[in-house]
Amino acid sequence: MMKKFVVFLVLFALLGIPAFAEETIKLSTPNKTGGIGVLDAVAARQSVGDFADVELSLEQLSTLLWVAGGINRENGKLTYPTASNIQDMIIFAFTKSGTYRYNPEDHSVTLVAEGDNRALTGTPRQAFVSKAAVDLLYVQDTGKWPEGRPADVILNCGFAHTGLSMQNVYLYAASQGWGARTRMNFDREALIKLLGLTDKHNFTLMQCVGPKP
């Protein structure tokens, strides 16, 4: 029992979170200035196949998630556009210390699974997924759409929204000298079970992001 307690203390210490914190953790204010120019970031944007096995600071994670899908205006709209401002995407962040759901409305994360689940975000041939600092899973909540919309339109919008968010991440990664990579192959059944998702949730894509070796 004592050994298990010590493990939990270590995990919380790595995240900089008090040992008896609530499941939902408020992130620090994201960094909204600095970095390289937009054209420089576009020129440097690329997919990479290897990552340094390091963790991001809470400040870096805060900015990454805000870039991916945070609120950037007082009217509640996001850093990327969605059809009719439907805001139907959920972003999960898989790190060495745990798996979190990002909550853009108050810029927080909710712990949904403890421990390192990064291997579930790829196939056995994709060893780099277990090294990337963060693996982002993009999931569309189709329940946010009004009834009567064609299913193919809803799903196509989910992939479009994912692509727009992912490009933000690619450009942020380039501005930091990091790498990123988009992927389609992952263990959907295991992730559904881990995250407690339903048939209303449409998996779109995964994205590795973090410092390069």
Coordinates of N, CA and C in Angstrom, one line a residue:
M1 N 0.8 -1.2 0.0 CA 0.0 0.0 0.0 C 0.9 1.3 0.0
M2 N 1.9 1.2 0.8 CA 2.8 2.4 0.9 C 3.5 2.7 -0.4
K3 N 3.9 1.5 -1.1 CA 4.6 1.7 -2.4 C 3.6 2.3 -3.4
K4 N 2.4 1.9 -3.4 CA 1.4 2.5 -4.4 C 1.2 4.0 -4.1
F5 N 1.1 4.3 -2.8 CA 1.0 5.7 -2.4 C 2.1 6.6 -2.9
V6 N 3.3 6.1 -2.8 CA 4.5 6.8 -3.2 C 4.5 7.0 -4.7
V7 N 4.0 6.0 -5.5 CA 3.9 6.1 -6.9 C 3.0 7.3 -7.3
F8 N 1.9 7.4 -6.6 CA 0.9 8.5 -6.9 C 1.5 9.8 -6.6
L9 N 2.3 9.9 -5.5 CA 3.0 11.1 -5.1 C 3.9 11.5 -6.2
V10 N 4.7 10.6 -6.7 CA 5.7 10.9 -7.8 C 4.9 11.4 -9.1
L11 N 3.8 10.7 -9.4 CA 3.1 11.1 -10.6 C 2.6 12.6 -10.5
F12 N 2.1 12.9 -9.4 CA 1.6 14.2 -9.2 C 2.7 15.3 -9.1
A13 N 3.8 14.8 -8.6 CA 5.0 15.7 -8.5 C 5.5 16.0 -9.9
L14 N 5.5 15.0 -10.8 CA 6.0 15.2 -12.2 C 5.1 16.3 -12.9
L15 N 3.8 16.3 -12.5 CA 2.9 17.2 -13.2 C 2.9 18.6 -12.5
G16 N 3.5 18.6 -11.3 CA 3.4 19.9 -10.6 C 2.1 20.1 -9.9
I17 N 1.4 19.0 -9.6 CA 0.0 19.1 -9.1 C 0.0 18.6 -7.6
P18 N -0.7 19.3 -6.7 CA -0.7 18.8 -5.4 C -1.3 17.4 -5.3
A19 N -0.8 16.6 -4.4 CA -1.1 15.2 -4.3 C -2.6 14.9 -4.1
F20 N -3.4 15.9 -3.6 CA -4.8 15.6 -3.3 C -5.6 16.6 -4.1
A21 N -5.1 17.0 -5.3 CA -5.9 17.9 -6.2 C -7.1 17.2 -6.7
E22 N -8.0 18.1 -7.2 CA -9.2 17.6 -7.9 C -8.8 17.0 -9.2
E23 N -9.7 16.2 -9.8 CA -9.4 15.6 -11.1 C -9.3 16.6 -12.2
T24 N -10.0 17.7 -12.1 CA -9.9 18.8 -13.1 C -8.8 19.8 -12.7
I25 N -7.9 20.0 -13.6 CA -6.7 20.9 -13.2 C -6.7 22.1 -14.1
K26 N -6.7 23.3 -13.5 CA -6.7 24.5 -14.2 C -5.3 24.8 -14.7
L27 N -5.2 25.0 -16.0 CA -3.9 25.3 -16.6 C -3.4 26.7 -16.5
S28 N -2.2 27.0 -16.5 CA -1.7 28.3 -16.5 C -2.0 29.1 -17.7
T29 N -1.9 30.4 -17.7 CA -2.2 31.2 -18.9 C -1.3 30.9 -20.0
P30 N -1.9 30.6 -21.2 CA -1.0 30.2 -22.3 C -0.2 31.4 -22.8
N31 N 1.0 31.1 -23.4 CA 1.8 32.1 -24.0 C 1.2 32.4 -25.4
K32 N 0.8 33.7 -25.6 CA 0.1 34.0 -26.8 C 1.0 35.0 -27.7
T33 N 2.2 35.1 -27.3 CA 3.1 36.0 -28.1 C 4.4 35.3 -28.3
G34 N 5.3 35.8 -29.2 CA 6.6 35.3 -29.4 C 6.7 34.2 -30.5
G35 N 7.7 33.5 -30.5 CA 8.0 32.5 -31.5 C 8.5 33.1 -32.8
I36 N 8.6 32.3 -33.8 CA 9.0 32.8 -35.1 C 7.9 33.3 -35.9
G37 N 8.1 34.0 -37.1 CA 7.1 34.5 -37.9 C 6.2 33.4 -38.6
V38 N 5.0 33.7 -39.0 CA 4.1 32.8 -39.6 C 4.8 32.1 -40.8
L39 N 5.4 32.9 -41.7 CA 6.0 32.3 -42.9 C 7.2 31.5 -42.6
D40 N 7.9 31.8 -41.6 CA 9.0 31.0 -41.1 C 8.5 29.6 -40.6
A41 N 7.4 29.7 -39.8 CA 6.8 28.5 -39.3 C 6.3 27.6 -40.4
V42 N 5.6 28.2 -41.4 CA 5.1 27.4 -42.6 C 6.3 26.7 -43.3
A43 N 7.4 27.5 -43.5 CA 8.6 26.9 -44.2 C 9.2 25.8 -43.4
A44 N 9.1 25.9 -42.1 CA 9.7 24.8 -41.2 C 8.8 23.7 -40.9
R45 N 7.5 23.8 -41.2 CA 6.6 22.7 -40.9 C 6.9 21.4 -41.6
Q46 N 6.9 20.3 -40.8 CA 7.2 19.0 -41.4 C 6.7 17.9 -40.5
S47 N 6.5 16.7 -41.0 CA 6.2 15.6 -40.2 C 7.5 14.8 -39.9
V48 N 7.7 14.4 -38.6 CA 8.9 13.7 -38.3 C 8.6 12.3 -37.8
G49 N 9.6 11.5 -37.7 CA 9.5 10.1 -37.4 C 10.1 9.7 -36.1
D50 N 10.7 10.7 -35.3 CA 11.3 10.3 -34.1 C 11.2 11.5 -33.1
F51 N 11.1 11.2 -31.8 CA 11.0 12.2 -30.8 C 11.9 12.0 -29.7
A52 N 12.2 13.0 -28.9 CA 13.0 12.9 -27.7 C 12.0 12.4 -26.6
D53 N 12.5 11.5 -25.8 CA 11.6 11.0 -24.7 C 11.7 11.9 -23.5
V54 N 11.0 13.0 -23.6 CA 11.0 14.0 -22.6 C 9.6 14.5 -22.3
E55 N 9.3 15.1 -21.2 CA 8.0 15.7 -20.9 C 8.0 17.2 -21.1
L56 N 6.8 17.7 -21.4 CA 6.7 19.1 -21.5 C 6.4 19.7 -20.1
S57 N 6.8 21.0 -19.9 CA 6.4 21.6 -18.7 C 4.9 21.9 -18.8
L58 N 4.3 22.3 -17.6 CA 2.9 22.6 -17.6 C 2.7 23.8 -18.4
E59 N 3.6 24.8 -18.5 CA 3.4 26.0 -19.3 C 3.4 25.6 -20.8
Q60 N 4.3 24.7 -21.2 CA 4.3 24.3 -22.6 C 3.1 23.5 -22.9
L61 N 2.6 22.7 -22.1 CA 1.4 21.9 -22.3 C 0.2 22.9 -22.4
S62 N 0.2 23.9 -21.5 CA -0.9 24.9 -21.6 C -1.0 25.6 -22.9
T63 N 0.1 26.0 -23.4 CA 0.2 26.7 -24.7 C -0.2 25.8 -25.8
L64 N 0.3 24.6 -25.8 CA 0.0 23.6 -26.9 C -1.5 23.3 -27.0
L65 N -2.1 23.1 -25.9 CA -3.6 22.8 -25.9 C -4.4 24.0 -26.3
W66 N -3.9 25.2 -25.9 CA -4.6 26.4 -26.3 C -4.5 26.6 -27.8
V67 N -3.3 26.4 -28.4 CA -3.1 26.4 -29.8 C -4.0 25.4 -30.5
A68 N -4.0 24.2 -30.0 CA -4.8 23.2 -30.7 C -6.3 23.4 -30.7
G69 N -6.8 24.0 -29.6 CA -8.3 24.2 -29.6 C -8.8 25.1 -28.5
G70 N -8.0 26.1 -28.1 CA -8.5 26.9 -27.0 C -9.3 28.1 -27.5
I71 N -9.8 28.9 -26.6 CA -10.6 30.1 -26.9 C -9.6 31.3 -27.0
N72 N -9.8 32.0 -28.1 CA -8.9 33.2 -28.4 C -9.6 34.5 -28.5
R73 N -10.9 34.5 -28.2 CA -11.7 35.7 -28.3 C -12.7 35.8 -27.1
E74 N -13.2 37.0 -26.8 CA -14.2 37.1 -25.7 C -15.5 36.5 -26.1
N75 N -15.8 36.3 -27.4 CA -17.1 35.7 -27.8 C -17.0 34.2 -27.7
G76 N -16.0 33.6 -27.2 CA -15.9 32.1 -26.9 C -15.5 31.3 -28.1
K77 N -15.1 32.0 -29.2 CA -14.7 31.2 -30.4 C -13.3 30.7 -30.3
L78 N -13.0 29.7 -31.1 CA -11.7 28.9 -30.9 C -10.6 29.4 -31.8
T79 N -9.4 28.8 -31.6 CA -8.2 29.2 -32.3 C -8.3 28.6 -33.8
Y80 N -9.3 27.8 -34.0 CA -9.5 27.2 -35.4 C -11.0 27.3 -35.7
P81 N -11.5 27.4 -36.9 CA -12.9 27.5 -37.2 C -13.6 26.2 -37.2
T82 N -14.9 26.2 -36.8 CA -15.8 25.0 -37.0 C -17.1 25.5 -37.7
A83 N -17.7 24.5 -38.4 CA -18.9 24.8 -39.1 C -20.0 25.3 -38.2
S84 N -20.6 26.5 -38.5 CA -21.6 27.1 -37.7 C -21.2 27.2 -36.2
N85 N -19.9 27.3 -36.0 CA -19.4 27.4 -34.6 C -19.9 26.3 -33.7
I86 N -19.9 25.1 -34.3 CA -20.5 23.9 -33.6 C -19.6 23.5 -32.5
Q87 N -18.3 23.7 -32.6 CA -17.3 23.3 -31.6 C -17.6 21.9 -31.1
D88 N -17.5 21.0 -32.1 CA -17.8 19.6 -31.8 C -16.6 18.7 -31.5
M89 N -15.4 19.2 -31.4 CA -14.2 18.4 -31.3 C -13.8 18.3 -29.8
I90 N -13.4 17.1 -29.4 CA -12.8 16.9 -28.1 C -11.3 16.5 -28.3
I91 N -10.4 17.1 -27.6 CA -9.0 16.8 -27.7 C -8.5 16.1 -26.4
F92 N -7.9 14.9 -26.6 CA -7.3 14.2 -25.5 C -5.8 14.3 -25.6
A93 N -5.1 14.5 -24.5 CA -3.7 14.6 -24.5 C -3.1 13.4 -23.7
F94 N -2.3 12.6 -24.4 CA -1.7 11.4 -23.7 C -0.2 11.8 -23.4
T95 N 0.1 11.7 -22.2 CA 1.5 12.0 -21.7 C 2.0 10.9 -21.0
K96 N 3.3 11.0 -20.6 CA 3.9 9.9 -19.8 C 3.2 9.7 -18.5
S97 N 2.7 10.8 -17.9 CA 2.1 10.8 -16.6 C 0.6 10.5 -16.5
G98 N -0.1 10.6 -17.6 CA -1.5 10.4 -17.6 C -2.2 10.8 -18.9
T99 N -3.5 10.6 -19.0 CA -4.3 10.9 -20.2 C -5.3 11.9 -19.7
Y100 N -5.4 13.1 -20.5 CA -6.3 14.2 -20.0 C -7.2 14.6 -21.2
R101 N -8.4 15.1 -20.8 CA -9.3 15.7 -21.7 C -9.2 17.2 -21.5
Y102 N -9.0 17.9 -22.7 CA -8.9 19.4 -22.6 C -10.2 20.0 -22.6
N103 N -10.4 21.0 -21.7 CA -11.7 21.7 -21.6 C -11.4 23.2 -21.9
P104 N -11.7 23.6 -23.2 CA -11.4 24.9 -23.6 C -12.2 26.0 -22.9
E105 N -13.4 25.7 -22.4 CA -14.2 26.7 -21.8 C -13.6 27.4 -20.6
D106 N -12.8 26.6 -19.9 CA -12.1 27.3 -18.7 C -10.6 27.0 -18.8
H107 N -10.1 26.5 -19.9 CA -8.6 26.2 -20.1 C -8.1 25.3 -19.0
S108 N -8.7 24.1 -18.9 CA -8.3 23.2 -17.9 C -8.2 21.8 -18.5
V109 N -7.7 20.8 -17.8 CA -7.6 19.4 -18.2 C -8.2 18.6 -17.2
T110 N -8.9 17.5 -17.6 CA -9.5 16.5 -16.6 C -8.8 15.2 -16.8
L111 N -8.2 14.7 -15.7 CA -7.6 13.4 -15.8 C -8.6 12.3 -16.0
V112 N -8.4 11.6 -17.1 CA -9.3 10.5 -17.4 C -8.7 9.1 -17.2
A113 N -7.4 9.0 -17.2 CA -6.7 7.7 -17.0 C -5.3 8.0 -16.5
E114 N -4.9 7.4 -15.4 CA -3.6 7.5 -14.9 C -2.5 6.7 -15.7
G115 N -1.3 7.1 -15.6 CA -0.2 6.3 -16.1 C 0.0 6.6 -17.6
D116 N 1.0 5.9 -18.2 CA 1.4 6.1 -19.5 C 0.6 5.2 -20.5
N117 N -0.3 5.8 -21.2 CA -1.1 5.1 -22.2 C -0.7 5.5 -23.7
R118 N 0.4 6.1 -23.9 CA 0.8 6.5 -25.2 C 0.9 5.4 -26.2
A119 N 1.2 4.2 -25.8 CA 1.4 3.1 -26.7 C 0.0 2.8 -27.4
L120 N -1.1 3.1 -26.8 CA -2.4 2.8 -27.3 C -2.7 3.7 -28.5
T121 N -1.9 4.8 -28.6 CA -2.2 5.7 -29.7 C -1.6 5.4 -31.0
G122 N -1.0 4.2 -31.1 CA -0.3 3.8 -32.4 C -0.3 2.3 -32.5
T123 N 0.5 1.8 -33.4 CA 0.6 0.4 -33.6 C 2.0 -0.1 -33.1
P124 N 2.2 -1.4 -32.9 CA 3.5 -1.8 -32.4 C 4.7 -1.4 -33.3
R125 N 4.4 -1.1 -34.6 CA 5.5 -0.7 -35.5 C 5.8 0.8 -35.3
Q126 N 5.0 1.5 -34.6 CA 5.2 2.9 -34.4 C 5.7 3.2 -33.1
A127 N 7.0 2.8 -32.8 CA 7.6 2.9 -31.5 C 7.6 4.4 -31.0
F128 N 7.7 5.3 -32.0 CA 7.9 6.7 -31.7 C 6.7 7.3 -30.9
V129 N 5.5 6.6 -31.0 CA 4.3 7.2 -30.3 C 4.5 7.1 -28.7
S130 N 5.3 6.2 -28.3 CA 5.6 6.0 -26.9 C 6.7 7.0 -26.4
K131 N 7.3 7.7 -27.3 CA 8.4 8.6 -27.0 C 7.9 10.1 -27.1
A132 N 7.0 10.4 -28.0 CA 6.6 11.8 -28.2 C 6.1 12.3 -26.8
A133 N 6.4 13.6 -26.6 CA 6.0 14.2 -25.3 C 4.5 14.1 -25.1
V134 N 3.7 14.4 -26.2 CA 2.3 14.4 -26.1 C 1.7 13.7 -27.4
D135 N 0.8 12.8 -27.2 CA 0.0 12.3 -28.3 C -1.4 12.9 -28.2
L136 N -1.8 13.6 -29.2 CA -3.2 14.2 -29.2 C -4.1 13.4 -30.0
L137 N -5.3 13.1 -29.4 CA -6.3 12.3 -30.0 C -7.5 13.3 -30.3
Y138 N -7.9 13.4 -31.5 CA -9.1 14.2 -31.9 C -10.3 13.4 -32.1
V139 N -11.3 13.7 -31.3 CA -12.6 13.0 -31.3 C -13.8 13.9 -31.5
Q140 N -14.6 13.6 -32.5 CA -15.8 14.4 -32.8 C -17.0 14.0 -32.0
D141 N -17.6 14.9 -31.3 CA -18.8 14.6 -30.5 C -20.0 14.9 -31.5
T142 N -20.5 13.9 -32.2 CA -21.6 14.1 -33.1 C -22.9 14.4 -32.5
G143 N -23.0 14.2 -31.2 CA -24.2 14.6 -30.4 C -24.4 16.1 -30.4
K144 N -23.4 16.9 -30.7 CA -23.6 18.3 -30.7 C -24.3 18.8 -31.9
W145 N -24.4 18.0 -32.9 CA -25.1 18.4 -34.1 C -26.6 18.3 -34.0
P146 N -27.3 19.2 -34.6 CA -28.8 19.1 -34.6 C -29.3 18.0 -35.4
E147 N -30.4 17.4 -35.1 CA -31.0 16.3 -35.8 C -31.3 16.7 -37.3
G148 N -31.2 15.8 -38.2 CA -31.6 16.0 -39.6 C -30.4 16.3 -40.5
R149 N -29.2 16.6 -39.9 CA -28.0 16.8 -40.7 C -27.5 15.5 -41.3
P150 N -27.2 15.4 -42.6 CA -26.7 14.1 -43.1 C -25.4 13.7 -42.4
A151 N -25.4 12.4 -42.2 CA -24.2 11.8 -41.5 C -22.9 12.1 -42.1
D152 N -22.9 12.0 -43.5 CA -21.6 12.2 -44.2 C -21.1 13.7 -44.0
V153 N -22.1 14.6 -44.0 CA -21.7 16.0 -43.8 C -21.1 16.2 -42.4
I154 N -21.7 15.6 -41.4 CA -21.2 15.7 -40.0 C -19.8 15.1 -39.9
L155 N -19.6 13.9 -40.5 CA -18.3 13.3 -40.4 C -17.2 14.0 -41.2
N156 N -17.6 14.5 -42.3 CA -16.6 15.3 -43.1 C -16.2 16.5 -42.4
C157 N -17.1 17.2 -41.7 CA -16.8 18.4 -40.9 C -15.9 18.0 -39.8
G158 N -16.0 16.8 -39.2 CA -15.1 16.4 -38.1 C -13.7 16.3 -38.6
F159 N -13.5 15.7 -39.8 CA -12.2 15.6 -40.3 C -11.6 17.0 -40.7
A160 N -12.5 17.9 -41.2 CA -12.0 19.2 -41.6 C -11.6 20.0 -40.3
H161 N -12.4 19.9 -39.3 CA -12.1 20.6 -38.0 C -10.8 20.0 -37.4
T162 N -10.6 18.7 -37.5 CA -9.4 18.1 -37.0 C -8.2 18.7 -37.8
G163 N -8.3 18.7 -39.1 CA -7.2 19.2 -39.9 C -6.8 20.6 -39.6
L164 N -7.8 21.5 -39.4 CA -7.5 22.9 -39.0 C -6.8 23.0 -37.7
S165 N -7.3 22.2 -36.7 CA -6.6 22.2 -35.4 C -5.2 21.7 -35.5
M166 N -5.0 20.6 -36.3 CA -3.7 20.0 -36.4 C -2.7 20.9 -37.0
Q167 N -3.1 21.7 -38.0 CA -2.2 22.6 -38.6 C -1.7 23.7 -37.6
N168 N -2.6 24.1 -36.8 CA -2.2 25.0 -35.7 C -1.0 24.4 -34.9
V169 N -1.2 23.1 -34.6 CA -0.2 22.4 -33.8 C 1.1 22.3 -34.5
Y170 N 1.0 21.9 -35.8 CA 2.2 21.8 -36.7 C 3.0 23.1 -36.7
L171 N 2.3 24.3 -36.8 CA 2.9 25.5 -36.9 C 3.5 25.9 -35.5
Y172 N 2.8 25.6 -34.4 CA 3.4 25.9 -33.1 C 4.6 25.0 -32.9
A173 N 4.5 23.7 -33.3 CA 5.7 22.9 -33.1 C 6.9 23.4 -33.9
A174 N 6.7 23.9 -35.1 CA 7.7 24.4 -35.9 C 8.3 25.7 -35.3
S175 N 7.5 26.5 -34.7 CA 8.0 27.7 -34.0 C 8.8 27.4 -32.8
Q176 N 8.7 26.2 -32.2 CA 9.4 25.8 -31.0 C 10.6 24.9 -31.4
G177 N 10.8 24.6 -32.7 CA 11.8 23.7 -33.1 C 11.5 22.2 -32.8
W178 N 10.2 21.9 -32.5 CA 9.8 20.6 -32.2 C 9.4 19.8 -33.5
G179 N 9.0 18.6 -33.3 CA 8.4 17.8 -34.4 C 7.0 17.5 -34.2
A180 N 6.3 17.1 -35.2 CA 4.9 16.6 -35.1 C 4.6 15.6 -36.2
R181 N 3.6 14.8 -36.0 CA 3.3 13.8 -37.0 C 1.8 13.4 -36.9
T182 N 1.1 13.4 -38.0 CA -0.3 13.0 -38.0 C -0.4 11.5 -38.3
R183 N -1.3 10.8 -37.7 CA -1.5 9.4 -37.8 C -2.9 9.0 -37.9
M184 N -3.2 7.9 -38.6 CA -4.6 7.3 -38.7 C -4.7 6.0 -38.0
N185 N -3.6 5.3 -37.7 CA -3.7 3.9 -37.1 C -3.5 4.0 -35.6
F186 N -4.5 3.5 -34.9 CA -4.4 3.4 -33.5 C -5.5 2.4 -33.0
D187 N -5.4 2.0 -31.8 CA -6.3 1.0 -31.2 C -7.6 1.6 -30.8
R188 N -8.5 1.7 -31.7 CA -9.8 2.4 -31.4 C -10.5 1.7 -30.2
E189 N -10.6 0.4 -30.2 CA -11.4 -0.3 -29.2 C -10.8 -0.1 -27.8
A190 N -9.5 -0.2 -27.7 CA -8.8 0.1 -26.4 C -9.0 1.5 -26.0
L191 N -9.0 2.4 -26.9 CA -9.2 3.9 -26.5 C -10.6 4.2 -26.1
I192 N -11.6 3.5 -26.8 CA -13.0 3.7 -26.4 C -13.2 3.3 -25.0
K193 N -12.6 2.1 -24.6 CA -12.7 1.6 -23.3 C -12.0 2.5 -22.3
L194 N -10.8 2.9 -22.6 CA -10.0 3.7 -21.7 C -10.7 5.1 -21.4
L195 N -11.2 5.7 -22.5 CA -11.8 7.0 -22.4 C -13.3 7.1 -22.0
G196 N -13.9 5.9 -22.1 CA -15.3 5.9 -21.7 C -16.2 6.5 -22.8
L197 N -15.9 6.3 -24.1 CA -16.6 7.0 -25.2 C -17.8 6.1 -25.6
T198 N -18.7 6.8 -26.4 CA -19.9 6.1 -26.9 C -20.0 6.1 -28.4
D199 N -21.1 5.6 -28.9 CA -21.2 5.6 -30.4 C -21.5 7.0 -31.0
K200 N -21.6 8.0 -30.1 CA -21.8 9.4 -30.5 C -20.4 10.0 -30.8
H201 N -19.3 9.3 -30.5 CA -18.0 9.9 -30.7 C -17.3 9.3 -31.9
N202 N -16.9 10.2 -32.8 CA -16.2 9.8 -34.0 C -14.7 10.0 -33.9
F203 N -13.9 9.0 -33.9 CA -12.5 9.1 -33.9 C -12.1 9.7 -35.3
T204 N -11.2 10.7 -35.3 CA -10.7 11.2 -36.6 C -9.2 10.9 -36.7
L205 N -8.3 11.6 -36.1 CA -6.9 11.4 -36.3 C -6.1 11.6 -34.9
M206 N -4.9 11.1 -35.0 CA -4.0 11.3 -33.9 C -2.8 12.2 -34.3
Q207 N -2.2 12.8 -33.4 CA -1.0 13.7 -33.7 C 0.0 13.6 -32.6
C208 N 1.2 13.2 -33.0 CA 2.4 13.2 -32.0 C 3.0 14.6 -32.1
V209 N 3.4 15.1 -30.9 CA 4.1 16.4 -30.9 C 5.1 16.5 -29.8
G210 N 6.2 17.1 -30.0 CA 7.2 17.3 -28.9 C 8.6 17.5 -29.5
P211 N 9.5 17.8 -28.6 CA 10.9 18.0 -29.0 C 11.4 16.8 -29.8
K212 N 12.3 17.1 -30.7 CA 13.0 16.1 -31.5 C 14.3 15.7 -30.8
P213 N 14.8 14.5 -31.1 CA 16.0 14.0 -30.5 C 17.2 15.0 -30.7

